[in-house]
């Protein structure tokens, strides 16, 4: 429903729109025909928005990405910006604000919704390890006792990708074993069990 409203809004300003429903489709669409700007949700199905953006950046695509997300926490906006996003707005943002954000981003400026910048300034978050939504999902499944092969099957990723996520989490949290990873993740509040 939100995606259709965005398409309608953009069609009023003569923008060509390609709507996709997964991170994989997003990556394929940008590879096939790079747009002026991408609007995505952090929680897009399949490969999440942040990881899709990283894939495209790693391949050399310079298309700026604006996240329009249900996640309206300043920490999520900060994570997306650190990962390379050019804009971040909650889905509750008005259409005019989205158009303003897109204009800024196309001109090379970063845009963060005013509601988020005010909260970020008022309550600066302590430096937290940077774990993506995919990392958190892998962590959750590891905590459930699942093996990399099971996790790969459940997430539709390769075993190598799961091992890579696990390694990156260990590096980020400063640990060397799976048990230490789970302990540290529990200490930091990433998992409850």
mmCIF file of C-alpha atoms in Angstrom:
data_model
loop_
_atom_site.group_PDB
_atom_site.id
_atom_site.type_symbol
_atom_site.label_atom_id
_atom_site.label_comp_id
_atom_site.label_asym_id
_atom_site.label_seq_id
_atom_site.Cartn_x
_atom_site.Cartn_y
_atom_site.Cartn_z
ATOM 1 C CA UNK A 1 0.000 0.000 0.000
ATOM 2 C CA UNK A 2 2.811 2.442 0.904
ATOM 3 C CA UNK A 3 4.706 1.460 -2.253
ATOM 4 C CA UNK A 4 1.667 2.195 -4.418
ATOM 5 C CA UNK A 5 1.212 5.596 -2.741
ATOM 6 C CA UNK A 6 4.867 6.408 -3.434
ATOM 7 C CA UNK A 7 4.485 5.358 -7.081
ATOM 8 C CA UNK A 8 1.428 7.612 -7.386
ATOM 9 C CA UNK A 9 3.255 10.535 -5.753
ATOM 10 C CA UNK A 10 6.290 10.134 -8.011
ATOM 11 C CA UNK A 11 4.167 9.772 -11.145
ATOM 12 C CA UNK A 12 2.789 13.264 -10.416
ATOM 13 C CA UNK A 13 6.302 14.711 -10.813
ATOM 14 C CA UNK A 14 7.007 12.783 -14.034
ATOM 15 C CA UNK A 15 9.308 10.222 -12.445
ATOM 16 C CA UNK A 16 9.758 6.789 -14.011
ATOM 17 C CA UNK A 17 9.182 4.183 -11.295
ATOM 18 C CA UNK A 18 10.199 0.530 -11.079
ATOM 19 C CA UNK A 19 8.603 -1.201 -8.086
ATOM 20 C CA UNK A 20 10.231 -4.362 -6.678
ATOM 21 C CA UNK A 21 9.271 -6.615 -3.777
ATOM 22 C CA UNK A 22 12.566 -8.029 -2.510
ATOM 23 C CA UNK A 23 16.172 -7.103 -1.923
ATOM 24 C CA UNK A 24 17.270 -9.472 -4.664
ATOM 25 C CA UNK A 25 14.870 -7.845 -7.147
ATOM 26 C CA UNK A 26 16.147 -4.421 -6.073
ATOM 27 C CA UNK A 27 19.749 -5.410 -6.799
ATOM 28 C CA UNK A 28 18.763 -6.937 -10.161
ATOM 29 C CA UNK A 29 16.746 -3.853 -11.153
ATOM 30 C CA UNK A 30 19.603 -1.447 -10.368
ATOM 31 C CA UNK A 31 22.089 -3.700 -12.192
ATOM 32 C CA UNK A 32 19.817 -3.792 -15.238
ATOM 33 C CA UNK A 33 18.894 -0.114 -15.411
ATOM 34 C CA UNK A 34 20.476 2.169 -12.777
ATOM 35 C CA UNK A 35 17.955 4.808 -11.652
ATOM 36 C CA UNK A 36 18.655 8.342 -10.441
ATOM 37 C CA UNK A 37 17.707 7.321 -6.893
ATOM 38 C CA UNK A 38 16.445 4.220 -5.049
ATOM 39 C CA UNK A 39 13.776 4.279 -2.341
ATOM 40 C CA UNK A 40 13.749 1.143 -0.183
ATOM 41 C CA UNK A 41 12.809 -0.153 3.246
ATOM 42 C CA UNK A 42 15.437 -1.514 5.616
ATOM 43 C CA UNK A 43 13.150 -4.525 6.138
ATOM 44 C CA UNK A 44 12.523 -5.390 2.484
ATOM 45 C CA UNK A 45 11.948 -9.175 2.127
ATOM 46 C CA UNK A 46 14.899 -11.394 1.219
ATOM 47 C CA UNK A 47 18.198 -9.539 1.290
ATOM 48 C CA UNK A 48 17.443 -6.542 3.542
ATOM 49 C CA UNK A 49 17.750 -2.984 2.275
ATOM 50 C CA UNK A 50 21.089 -2.236 3.934
ATOM 51 C CA UNK A 51 22.687 -5.409 2.590
ATOM 52 C CA UNK A 52 21.232 -4.781 -0.899
ATOM 53 C CA UNK A 53 22.766 -1.295 -0.812
ATOM 54 C CA UNK A 54 26.131 -2.735 0.256
ATOM 55 C CA UNK A 55 26.029 -5.270 -2.601
ATOM 56 C CA UNK A 56 25.394 -2.486 -5.112
ATOM 57 C CA UNK A 57 28.092 -0.234 -3.642
ATOM 58 C CA UNK A 58 30.588 -3.126 -3.628
ATOM 59 C CA UNK A 59 29.842 -3.631 -7.329
ATOM 60 C CA UNK A 60 30.596 0.033 -7.979
ATOM 61 C CA UNK A 61 27.039 1.323 -8.417
ATOM 62 C CA UNK A 62 26.799 4.958 -7.321
ATOM 63 C CA UNK A 63 22.998 5.163 -7.240
ATOM 64 C CA UNK A 64 21.998 7.015 -4.053
ATOM 65 C CA UNK A 65 19.603 5.187 -1.757
ATOM 66 C CA UNK A 66 16.926 6.690 0.480
ATOM 67 C CA UNK A 67 15.383 4.490 3.146
ATOM 68 C CA UNK A 68 11.690 5.017 3.817
ATOM 69 C CA UNK A 69 11.186 2.647 6.706
ATOM 70 C CA UNK A 70 8.858 1.492 9.450
ATOM 71 C CA UNK A 71 11.927 1.664 11.707
ATOM 72 C CA UNK A 72 11.830 5.194 13.099
ATOM 73 C CA UNK A 73 14.586 4.726 15.679
ATOM 74 C CA UNK A 74 17.532 7.126 15.415
ATOM 75 C CA UNK A 75 19.916 4.166 15.831
ATOM 76 C CA UNK A 76 18.537 2.495 12.681
ATOM 77 C CA UNK A 77 18.850 5.741 10.731
ATOM 78 C CA UNK A 78 22.439 6.125 11.949
ATOM 79 C CA UNK A 79 23.243 2.528 10.930
ATOM 80 C CA UNK A 80 21.811 3.079 7.451
ATOM 81 C CA UNK A 81 23.752 6.325 6.989
ATOM 82 C CA UNK A 82 27.006 4.744 8.200
ATOM 83 C CA UNK A 83 26.436 1.969 5.665
ATOM 84 C CA UNK A 84 26.162 4.522 2.853
ATOM 85 C CA UNK A 85 22.522 5.613 2.598
ATOM 86 C CA UNK A 86 21.961 9.184 1.434
ATOM 87 C CA UNK A 87 18.581 9.595 3.106
ATOM 88 C CA UNK A 88 16.383 8.162 5.841
ATOM 89 C CA UNK A 89 12.727 8.873 6.573
ATOM 90 C CA UNK A 90 10.058 7.060 8.587
ATOM 91 C CA UNK A 91 7.074 5.823 6.572
ATOM 92 C CA UNK A 92 4.975 8.329 8.511
ATOM 93 C CA UNK A 93 6.742 11.188 6.673
ATOM 94 C CA UNK A 94 4.521 13.329 4.459
ATOM 95 C CA UNK A 95 4.774 13.102 0.680
ATOM 96 C CA UNK A 96 6.209 16.623 0.475
ATOM 97 C CA UNK A 97 9.048 15.621 2.789
ATOM 98 C CA UNK A 98 9.829 12.581 0.635
ATOM 99 C CA UNK A 99 9.992 14.778 -2.470
ATOM 100 C CA UNK A 100 12.247 17.256 -0.626
ATOM 101 C CA UNK A 101 14.498 14.375 0.475
ATOM 102 C CA UNK A 102 14.723 13.013 -3.068
ATOM 103 C CA UNK A 103 15.619 16.461 -4.400
ATOM 104 C CA UNK A 104 18.407 16.836 -1.843
ATOM 105 C CA UNK A 105 19.764 13.346 -2.459
ATOM 106 C CA UNK A 106 19.781 13.716 -6.257
ATOM 107 C CA UNK A 107 21.821 16.908 -5.739
ATOM 108 C CA UNK A 108 24.326 15.013 -3.574
ATOM 109 C CA UNK A 109 23.134 16.080 -0.122
ATOM 110 C CA UNK A 110 22.219 13.723 2.718
ATOM 111 C CA UNK A 111 18.674 13.981 4.070
ATOM 112 C CA UNK A 112 17.364 12.703 7.407
ATOM 113 C CA UNK A 113 13.782 13.371 8.498
ATOM 114 C CA UNK A 114 13.548 16.305 10.887
ATOM 115 C CA UNK A 115 11.760 14.134 13.460
ATOM 116 C CA UNK A 116 14.764 11.813 13.536
ATOM 117 C CA UNK A 117 17.469 14.486 13.556
ATOM 118 C CA UNK A 118 15.827 16.150 16.556
ATOM 119 C CA UNK A 119 15.747 12.840 18.435
ATOM 120 C CA UNK A 120 19.320 12.008 17.384
ATOM 121 C CA UNK A 121 20.557 15.356 18.728
ATOM 122 C CA UNK A 122 18.542 15.120 21.957
ATOM 123 C CA UNK A 123 19.553 11.562 22.761
ATOM 124 C CA UNK A 124 22.844 10.630 21.125
ATOM 125 C CA UNK A 125 23.084 6.859 21.177
ATOM 126 C CA UNK A 126 26.181 5.298 22.666
ATOM 127 C CA UNK A 127 28.494 3.737 20.141
ATOM 128 C CA UNK A 128 27.083 0.296 19.533
ATOM 129 C CA UNK A 129 28.514 -2.435 17.379
ATOM 130 C CA UNK A 130 27.073 -2.196 13.869
ATOM 131 C CA UNK A 131 24.986 -5.289 13.216
ATOM 132 C CA UNK A 132 22.715 -5.308 10.185
ATOM 133 C CA UNK A 133 19.218 -6.792 10.235
ATOM 134 C CA UNK A 134 20.655 -9.879 8.462
ATOM 135 C CA UNK A 135 23.315 -10.224 11.150
ATOM 136 C CA UNK A 136 20.641 -10.012 13.836
ATOM 137 C CA UNK A 137 18.541 -12.697 12.120
ATOM 138 C CA UNK A 138 21.571 -15.014 11.849
ATOM 139 C CA UNK A 139 22.373 -14.324 15.503
ATOM 140 C CA UNK A 140 18.816 -15.168 16.524
ATOM 141 C CA UNK A 141 18.968 -18.487 14.643
ATOM 142 C CA UNK A 142 22.416 -19.346 16.061
ATOM 143 C CA UNK A 143 20.990 -18.689 19.540
ATOM 144 C CA UNK A 144 18.239 -21.208 18.721
ATOM 145 C CA UNK A 145 20.973 -23.796 18.170
ATOM 146 C CA UNK A 146 20.691 -23.950 14.392
ATOM 147 C CA UNK A 147 23.714 -24.856 12.295
ATOM 148 C CA UNK A 148 24.935 -22.693 9.385
ATOM 149 C CA UNK A 149 23.440 -25.074 6.798
ATOM 150 C CA UNK A 150 20.000 -24.865 8.448
ATOM 151 C CA UNK A 151 20.244 -21.077 8.740
ATOM 152 C CA UNK A 152 21.276 -20.790 5.086
ATOM 153 C CA UNK A 153 18.260 -22.840 4.016
ATOM 154 C CA UNK A 154 15.879 -20.819 6.156
ATOM 155 C CA UNK A 155 17.217 -17.443 4.980
ATOM 156 C CA UNK A 156 17.730 -18.409 1.339
ATOM 157 C CA UNK A 157 21.452 -17.614 1.499
ATOM 158 C CA UNK A 158 24.588 -19.682 0.990
ATOM 159 C CA UNK A 159 26.370 -21.372 3.897
ATOM 160 C CA UNK A 160 29.391 -19.224 3.042
ATOM 161 C CA UNK A 161 27.308 -16.047 3.464
ATOM 162 C CA UNK A 162 26.038 -17.252 6.847
ATOM 163 C CA UNK A 163 29.606 -18.016 7.967
ATOM 164 C CA UNK A 164 30.653 -14.573 6.727
ATOM 165 C CA UNK A 165 27.863 -12.900 8.729
ATOM 166 C CA UNK A 166 28.907 -14.871 11.793
ATOM 167 C CA UNK A 167 32.566 -13.906 11.330
ATOM 168 C CA UNK A 168 31.684 -10.215 10.872
ATOM 169 C CA UNK A 169 29.576 -10.280 14.056
ATOM 170 C CA UNK A 170 32.461 -11.868 15.958
ATOM 171 C CA UNK A 171 34.801 -9.153 14.672
ATOM 172 C CA UNK A 172 32.333 -6.387 15.524
ATOM 173 C CA UNK A 173 31.718 -7.730 19.040
ATOM 174 C CA UNK A 174 35.386 -8.581 19.651
ATOM 175 C CA UNK A 175 34.995 -12.318 20.260
ATOM 176 C CA UNK A 176 36.480 -15.473 18.733
ATOM 177 C CA UNK A 177 34.017 -18.304 19.374
ATOM 178 C CA UNK A 178 30.318 -18.918 18.836
ATOM 179 C CA UNK A 179 29.764 -19.293 22.582
ATOM 180 C CA UNK A 180 31.496 -15.957 23.242
ATOM 181 C CA UNK A 181 29.430 -14.392 20.439
ATOM 182 C CA UNK A 182 26.203 -15.533 22.090
ATOM 183 C CA UNK A 183 27.346 -14.317 25.531
ATOM 184 C CA UNK A 184 28.372 -10.891 24.225
ATOM 185 C CA UNK A 185 25.175 -10.577 22.178
ATOM 186 C CA UNK A 186 23.147 -11.298 25.307
ATOM 187 C CA UNK A 187 25.163 -8.721 27.311
ATOM 188 C CA UNK A 188 24.533 -6.098 24.613
ATOM 189 C CA UNK A 189 20.820 -6.910 24.449
ATOM 190 C CA UNK A 190 20.805 -8.294 20.908
ATOM 191 C CA UNK A 191 19.309 -11.584 22.084
ATOM 192 C CA UNK A 192 17.324 -12.524 25.168
ATOM 193 C CA UNK A 193 18.259 -16.168 25.597
#
